[in-house]
XYZ file of C-alpha atoms in Angstrom:
444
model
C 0.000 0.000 0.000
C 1.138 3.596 -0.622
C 0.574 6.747 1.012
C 1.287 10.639 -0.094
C 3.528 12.824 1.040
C 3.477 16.474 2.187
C 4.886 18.928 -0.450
C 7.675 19.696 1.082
C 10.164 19.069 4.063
C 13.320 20.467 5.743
C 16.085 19.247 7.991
C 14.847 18.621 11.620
C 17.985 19.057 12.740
C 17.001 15.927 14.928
C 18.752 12.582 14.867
C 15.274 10.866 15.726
C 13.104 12.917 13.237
C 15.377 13.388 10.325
C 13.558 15.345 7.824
C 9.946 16.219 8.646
C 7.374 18.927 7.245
C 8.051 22.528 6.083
C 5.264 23.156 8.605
C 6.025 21.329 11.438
C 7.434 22.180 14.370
C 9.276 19.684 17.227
C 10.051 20.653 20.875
C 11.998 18.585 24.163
C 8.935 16.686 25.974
C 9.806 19.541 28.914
C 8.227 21.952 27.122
C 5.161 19.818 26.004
C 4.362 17.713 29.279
C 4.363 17.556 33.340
C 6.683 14.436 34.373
C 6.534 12.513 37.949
C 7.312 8.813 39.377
C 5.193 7.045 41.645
C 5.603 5.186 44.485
C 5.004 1.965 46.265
C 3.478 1.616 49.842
C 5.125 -0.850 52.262
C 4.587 -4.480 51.670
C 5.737 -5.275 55.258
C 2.003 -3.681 55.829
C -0.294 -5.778 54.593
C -2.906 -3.485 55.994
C -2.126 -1.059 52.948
C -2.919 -3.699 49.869
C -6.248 -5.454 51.756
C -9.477 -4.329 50.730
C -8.042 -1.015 48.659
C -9.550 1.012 46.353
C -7.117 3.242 44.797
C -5.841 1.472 41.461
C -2.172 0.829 41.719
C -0.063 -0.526 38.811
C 3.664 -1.728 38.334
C 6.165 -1.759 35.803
C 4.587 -4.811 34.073
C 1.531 -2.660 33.457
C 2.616 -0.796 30.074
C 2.884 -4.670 28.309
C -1.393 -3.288 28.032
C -0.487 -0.452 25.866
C -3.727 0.668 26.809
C -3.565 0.119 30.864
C -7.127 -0.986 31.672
C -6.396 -2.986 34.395
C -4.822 -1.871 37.893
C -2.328 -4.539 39.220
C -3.414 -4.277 42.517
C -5.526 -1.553 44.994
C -4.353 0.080 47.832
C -6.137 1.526 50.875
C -6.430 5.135 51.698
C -3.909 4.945 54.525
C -1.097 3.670 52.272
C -1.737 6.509 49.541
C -1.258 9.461 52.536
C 2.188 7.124 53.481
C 3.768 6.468 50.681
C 5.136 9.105 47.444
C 1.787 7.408 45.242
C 0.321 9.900 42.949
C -2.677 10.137 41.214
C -2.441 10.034 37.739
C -5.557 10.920 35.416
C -6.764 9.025 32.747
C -5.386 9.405 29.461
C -1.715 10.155 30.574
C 0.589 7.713 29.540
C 3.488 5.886 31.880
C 6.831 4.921 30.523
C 8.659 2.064 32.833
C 11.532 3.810 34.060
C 12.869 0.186 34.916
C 12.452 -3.948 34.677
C 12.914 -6.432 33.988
C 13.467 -8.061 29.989
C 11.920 -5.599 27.574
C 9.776 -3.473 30.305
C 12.341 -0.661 29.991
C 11.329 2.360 27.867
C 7.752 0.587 27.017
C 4.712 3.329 26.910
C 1.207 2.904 27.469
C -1.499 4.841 28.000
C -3.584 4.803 31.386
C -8.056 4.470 30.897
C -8.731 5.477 34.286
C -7.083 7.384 37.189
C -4.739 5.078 38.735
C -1.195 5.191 41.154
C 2.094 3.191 39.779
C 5.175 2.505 40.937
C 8.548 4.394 41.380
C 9.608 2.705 38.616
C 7.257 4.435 36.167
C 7.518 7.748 34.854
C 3.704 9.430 34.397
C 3.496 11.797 31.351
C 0.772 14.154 31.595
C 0.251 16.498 28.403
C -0.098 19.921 28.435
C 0.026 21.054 24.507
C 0.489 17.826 22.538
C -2.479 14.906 21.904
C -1.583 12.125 24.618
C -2.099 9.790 21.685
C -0.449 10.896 18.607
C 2.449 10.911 21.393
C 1.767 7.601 22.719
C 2.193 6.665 19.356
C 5.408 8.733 18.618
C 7.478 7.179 21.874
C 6.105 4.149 20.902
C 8.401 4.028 17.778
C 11.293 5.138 19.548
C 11.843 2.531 21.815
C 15.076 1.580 21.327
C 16.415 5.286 21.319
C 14.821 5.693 24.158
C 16.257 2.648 25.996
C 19.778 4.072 24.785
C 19.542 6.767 27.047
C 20.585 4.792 29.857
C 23.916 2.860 29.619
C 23.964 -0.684 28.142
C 24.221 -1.892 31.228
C 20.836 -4.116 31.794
C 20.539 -2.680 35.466
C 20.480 0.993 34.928
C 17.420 2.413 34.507
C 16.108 5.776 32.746
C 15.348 8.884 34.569
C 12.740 11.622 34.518
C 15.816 13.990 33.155
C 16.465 11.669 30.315
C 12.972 11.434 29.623
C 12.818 15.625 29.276
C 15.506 15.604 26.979
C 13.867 13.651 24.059
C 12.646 15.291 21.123
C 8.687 15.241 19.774
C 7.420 16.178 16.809
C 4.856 18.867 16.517
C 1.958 18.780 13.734
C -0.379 20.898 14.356
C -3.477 19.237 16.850
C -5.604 18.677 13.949
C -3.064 16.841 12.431
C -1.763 14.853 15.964
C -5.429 13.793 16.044
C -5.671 12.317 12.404
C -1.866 10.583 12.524
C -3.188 8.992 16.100
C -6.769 7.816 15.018
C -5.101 6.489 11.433
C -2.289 4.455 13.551
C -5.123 3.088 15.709
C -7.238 1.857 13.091
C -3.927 0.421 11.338
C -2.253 -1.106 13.653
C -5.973 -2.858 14.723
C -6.008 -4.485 11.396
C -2.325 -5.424 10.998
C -2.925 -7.100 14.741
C -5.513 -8.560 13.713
C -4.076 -10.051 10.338
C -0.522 -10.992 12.352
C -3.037 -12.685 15.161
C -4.657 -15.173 12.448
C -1.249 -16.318 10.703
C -0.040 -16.847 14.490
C -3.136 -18.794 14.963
C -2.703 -20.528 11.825
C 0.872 -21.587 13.366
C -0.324 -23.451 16.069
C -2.784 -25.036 13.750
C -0.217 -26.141 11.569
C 2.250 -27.442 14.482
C -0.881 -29.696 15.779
C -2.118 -31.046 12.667
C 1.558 -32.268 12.348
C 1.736 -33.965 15.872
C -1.473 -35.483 14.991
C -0.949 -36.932 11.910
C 2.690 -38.074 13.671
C 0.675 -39.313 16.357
C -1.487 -41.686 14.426
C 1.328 -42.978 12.336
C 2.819 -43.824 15.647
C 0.197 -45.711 17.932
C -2.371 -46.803 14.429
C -0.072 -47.246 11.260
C -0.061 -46.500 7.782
C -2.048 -49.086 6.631
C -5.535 -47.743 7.070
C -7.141 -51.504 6.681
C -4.866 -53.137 8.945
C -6.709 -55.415 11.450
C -6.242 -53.898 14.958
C -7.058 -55.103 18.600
C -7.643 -53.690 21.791
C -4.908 -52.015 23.643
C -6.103 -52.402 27.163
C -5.545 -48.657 27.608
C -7.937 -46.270 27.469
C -5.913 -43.218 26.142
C -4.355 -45.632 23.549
C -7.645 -47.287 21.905
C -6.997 -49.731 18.871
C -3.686 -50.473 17.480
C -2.100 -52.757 15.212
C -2.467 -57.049 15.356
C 1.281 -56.701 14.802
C 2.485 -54.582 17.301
C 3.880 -55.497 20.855
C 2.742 -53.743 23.526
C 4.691 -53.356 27.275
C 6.752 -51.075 29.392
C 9.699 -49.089 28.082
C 11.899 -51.282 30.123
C 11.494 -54.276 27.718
C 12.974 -52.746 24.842
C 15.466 -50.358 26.517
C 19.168 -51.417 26.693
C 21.206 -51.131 29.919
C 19.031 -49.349 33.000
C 18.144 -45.246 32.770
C 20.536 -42.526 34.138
C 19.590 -39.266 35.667
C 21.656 -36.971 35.027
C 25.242 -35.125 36.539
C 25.313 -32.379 38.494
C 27.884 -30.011 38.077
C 27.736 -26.757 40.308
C 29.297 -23.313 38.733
C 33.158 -24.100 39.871
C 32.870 -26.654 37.506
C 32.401 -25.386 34.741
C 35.342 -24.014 32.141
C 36.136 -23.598 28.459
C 38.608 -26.206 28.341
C 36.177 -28.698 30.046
C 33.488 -31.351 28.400
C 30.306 -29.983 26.865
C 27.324 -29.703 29.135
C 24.101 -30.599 28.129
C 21.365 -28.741 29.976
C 17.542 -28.638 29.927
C 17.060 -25.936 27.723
C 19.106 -26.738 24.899
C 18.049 -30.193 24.712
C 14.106 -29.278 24.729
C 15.014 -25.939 22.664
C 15.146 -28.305 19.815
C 13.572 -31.967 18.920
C 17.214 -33.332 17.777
C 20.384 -32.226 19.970
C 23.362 -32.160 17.780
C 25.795 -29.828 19.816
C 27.972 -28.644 20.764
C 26.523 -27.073 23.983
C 26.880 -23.772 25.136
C 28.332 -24.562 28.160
C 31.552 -26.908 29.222
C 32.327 -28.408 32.561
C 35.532 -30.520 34.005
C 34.830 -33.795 34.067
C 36.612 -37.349 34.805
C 36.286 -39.852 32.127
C 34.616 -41.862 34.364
C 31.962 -39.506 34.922
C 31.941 -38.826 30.600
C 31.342 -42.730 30.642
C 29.288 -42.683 33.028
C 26.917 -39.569 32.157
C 27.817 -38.996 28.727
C 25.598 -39.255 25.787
C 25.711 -40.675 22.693
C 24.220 -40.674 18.884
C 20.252 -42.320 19.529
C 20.037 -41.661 23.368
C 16.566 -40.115 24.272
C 16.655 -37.416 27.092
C 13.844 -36.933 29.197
C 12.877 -33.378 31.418
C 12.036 -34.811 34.957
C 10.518 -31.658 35.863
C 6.933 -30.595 34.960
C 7.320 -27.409 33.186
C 8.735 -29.186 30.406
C 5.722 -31.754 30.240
C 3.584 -28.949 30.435
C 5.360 -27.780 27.195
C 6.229 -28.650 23.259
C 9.196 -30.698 24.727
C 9.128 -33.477 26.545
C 11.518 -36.088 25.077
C 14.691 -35.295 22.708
C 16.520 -37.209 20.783
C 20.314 -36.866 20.251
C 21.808 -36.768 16.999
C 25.235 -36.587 15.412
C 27.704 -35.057 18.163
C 31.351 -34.005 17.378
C 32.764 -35.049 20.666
C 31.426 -36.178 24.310
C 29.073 -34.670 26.281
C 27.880 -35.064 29.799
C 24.130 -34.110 30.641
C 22.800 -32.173 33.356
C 20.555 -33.554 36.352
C 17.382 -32.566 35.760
C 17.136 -34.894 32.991
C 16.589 -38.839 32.565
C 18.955 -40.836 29.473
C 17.209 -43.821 28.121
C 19.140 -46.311 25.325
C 16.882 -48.202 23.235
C 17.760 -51.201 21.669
C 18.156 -50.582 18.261
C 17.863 -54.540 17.166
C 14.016 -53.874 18.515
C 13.094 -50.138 18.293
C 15.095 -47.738 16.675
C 15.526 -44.341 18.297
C 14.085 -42.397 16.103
C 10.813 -44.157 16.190
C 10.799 -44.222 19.785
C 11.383 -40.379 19.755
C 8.462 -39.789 17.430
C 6.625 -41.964 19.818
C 7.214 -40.001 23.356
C 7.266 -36.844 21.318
C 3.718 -37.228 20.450
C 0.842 -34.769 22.237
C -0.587 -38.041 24.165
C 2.894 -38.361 25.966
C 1.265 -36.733 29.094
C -1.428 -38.601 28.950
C 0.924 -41.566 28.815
C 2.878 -40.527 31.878
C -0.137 -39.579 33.761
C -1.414 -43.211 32.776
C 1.844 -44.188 34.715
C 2.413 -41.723 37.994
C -1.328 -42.020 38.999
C -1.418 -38.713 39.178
C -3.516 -35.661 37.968
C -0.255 -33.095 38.050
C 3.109 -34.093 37.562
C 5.651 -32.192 39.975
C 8.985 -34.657 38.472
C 9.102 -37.535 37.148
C 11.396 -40.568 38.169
C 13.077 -43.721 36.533
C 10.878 -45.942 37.809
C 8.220 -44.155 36.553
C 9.814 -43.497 32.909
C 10.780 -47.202 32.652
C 7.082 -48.324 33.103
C 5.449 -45.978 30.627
C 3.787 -47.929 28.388
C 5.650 -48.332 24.579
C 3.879 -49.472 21.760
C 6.458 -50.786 18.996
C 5.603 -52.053 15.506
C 7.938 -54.779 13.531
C 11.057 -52.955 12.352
C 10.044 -52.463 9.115
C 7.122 -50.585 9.986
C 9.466 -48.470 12.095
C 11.630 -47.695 9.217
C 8.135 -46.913 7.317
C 7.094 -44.418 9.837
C 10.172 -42.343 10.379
C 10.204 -42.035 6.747
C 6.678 -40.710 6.678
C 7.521 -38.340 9.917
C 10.216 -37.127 7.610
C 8.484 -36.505 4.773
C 5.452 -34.559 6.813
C 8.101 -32.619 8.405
C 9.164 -31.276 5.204
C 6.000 -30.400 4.323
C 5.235 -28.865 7.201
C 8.600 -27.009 7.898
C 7.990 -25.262 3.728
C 4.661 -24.336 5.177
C 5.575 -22.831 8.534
C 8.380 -20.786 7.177
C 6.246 -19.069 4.739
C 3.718 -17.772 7.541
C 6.412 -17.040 9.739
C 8.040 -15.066 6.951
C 4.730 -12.990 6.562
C 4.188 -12.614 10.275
C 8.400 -11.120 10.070
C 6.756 -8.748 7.087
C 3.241 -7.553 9.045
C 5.714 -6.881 12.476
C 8.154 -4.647 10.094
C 5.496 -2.940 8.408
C 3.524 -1.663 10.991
C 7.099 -0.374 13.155
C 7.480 1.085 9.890
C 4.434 2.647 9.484
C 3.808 3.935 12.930
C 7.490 5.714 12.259
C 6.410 7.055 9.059
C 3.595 8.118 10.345
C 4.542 10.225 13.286
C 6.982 11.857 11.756
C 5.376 12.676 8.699
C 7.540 10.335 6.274
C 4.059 9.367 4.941
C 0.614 12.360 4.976
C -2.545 10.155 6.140
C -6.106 11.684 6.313
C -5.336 15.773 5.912
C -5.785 18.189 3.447
């Protein structure tokens, strides 16, 4: 889509505007706005946050963009002792501080509310809150480079004076803001659907996986009763029994290596999030510790090993069994997770991956702990999970098809991730264009 331009421009003089409109104008926020922090009652007084009702917010607030709900209430009392402020509805709040990418994020307040000290309130005196909303919005990262690099310093209400804002003239603030909200409404909503289509592509894959898995390939092969409720039907062919019947040697949790450990020189380090990060580990890891050959004997792993998370979170998520592939030298593994060898004579690994990999492996554990949440898994545990393994040359016929989908599925899932990359960088660029008048929207 293209949009005008305005007939002419000059130099801003500006780093952050570059050239803008012979007829605007730009001024330091100073000039344009009253600036204050907030302030947090005690939290040794739990008197102050029971029963409140003052609106209170934190720095985690301005991920709303538009802040319509308080993060907590506080009573009367702990307004008069503490440095809260009120601040009106409409102003907007920049987080001073926080933690990830809270730092320098803006968002605009829909009722009167308090914040923290860690928020800077922005109330307007001759500028449209929302055309400026709008215009900090874009320059988040200069803004964030006010402070230092370093992660813990935090901006200041004298930085925050100091940065420029374009001037339009208010009937123009008020067009530029109302176009970027309607915009940026219908690029959300457009990103939303491919991100939606995502998931939908990611679990039509694990389901089609799934069946190949625990129902074959052969739609009009004769099947018989599992015994299992969550499993149903499967194959005449296929044996049936605990993992421990087809594993080879016993299961090893992992090593556990405090910080001393660890060194450049040492043995790579295989640790829960690189190994759930990705379905196939193939190293190196990130991080290298000293250890013994015993202990790389011991706790190493090799090409075909499975790796299982014995906490929950990783159950909970996309991950919950890896398999590890081609590695360029030993590793050891960490100790929050479980190695299992298969026997490849019986069950190759990569079929047994596909298998644990699949969206009923919860269900599957659950079948096995008894339990409705998981807090860890054990050995024991893992090595009675029930396995369901097909002759070998089914096996072979099912990675093969796994492959094959994955392909499919990977061509598909890089082309709507490459248009959700394209929506995100068109609408930074358009709200940039916008505000500073690289593009003329809805004026004479």
């Amino acid at each position: 889509m293209s949009y005008a331009h305005y007939p002419a421009y000059k130099d801003s003089g500006v780093p952050w505007l570059g050239n803008i409109p012979e007829h605007w104008d730009w001024a330091k926020l100073y000039l344009l706005s009253k600036r204050y922090a907030g302030g947090t009652p005690d939290k040794n007084v739990p008197e102050y946050w029971e029963n409140g009702t003052i609106p209170w917010l934190n720095s985690g607030s301005v991920n709303q963009f538009d802040i319509d709900t308080p993060s907590a209430f506080i009573t009367e009392e702990a307004y008069k002792n503490s440095s809260a402020k009120w601040v009106p509805e409409g102003a907007l709040l920049m987080a001073l501080a926080g933690q990830g990418k809270t730092k320098g994020m803006v968002a605009q307040t829909t009722f009167d509310t308090t914040c923290n000290q860690s928020m800077a309130a922005i109330v307007w005196k001759k500028a449209n809150p929302r055309f400026m909303l709008w215009w900090l919005n874009s320059q988040y990262l200069n803004i964030r480079g006010l402070a230092s690099s370093d992660a813990r310093d935090g901006l200041n209400l004298e930085m925050l004076a100091r940065i420029p804002c374009p001037l339009p003239s208010e009937d123009e603030q008020t067009a530029i803001a109302g176009f970027l909200d309607k915009k940026t409404v219908e690029i959300d909503e457009l990103i939303a659907k491919k991100e939606e289509l995502l998931r939908l592509l990611a679990e039509q894959r694990t389901a089609l996986i799934t069946h190949a898995v625990t129902k074959g390939l052969n739609p009009n092969a004769p099947m018989k009763p599992s015994g299992i409720d969550w499993l149903g039907d499967v194959p005449e062919g296929w044996s049936i029994g605990p993992l421990r019947r087809w594993m080879r040697g016993d299961t090893r949790n992992g090593l556990y290596k405090s910080k001393e450990h660890f060194s450049p020189s040492g043995t790579p380090f295989l640790q829960m999030g690189e190994a759930f990060g990705r379905p196939v580990f193939e190293g190196p890891a990130a991080d290298r510790v000293n250890a013994s050959q015993h202990e790389i004997e011991t706790w190493g792993v090799i090409t075909g090993d499975l790796i299982f998370a014995r906490r929950s979170l990783v159950f909970e998520g996309s991950g919950k069994c890896s398999l590890v592939g081609e590695l360029a030298e030993p590793h050891v593994f960490e100790s929050s997770m479980i190695r299992v060898r298969m026997d490849a004579r019986q069950v190759i690994p990569e079929f047994a991956h596909l298998y644990f990999s699949g969206k009923f492996s919860r269900a599957c554990i659950l079948s096995t702990t008894k339990q409705v949440t998981i807090s860890g898994i054990d050995s024991q545990q893992l090595k009675a999970t029930t396995l369901l393994v097909p002759p070998m040359s089914e096996q072979r016929a099912i990675i093969k098809h796994a492959q094959e989908l994955q392909q499919t599925f990977s061509s598909a899932t890089e082309k709507v991730s490459k248009a959700i990359e394209y929506l995100k960088e068109y609408r930074a660029a358009l709200i940039t264009s916008a505000v500073t008048g690289k593009i003329k929207v809805a004026w004479p």
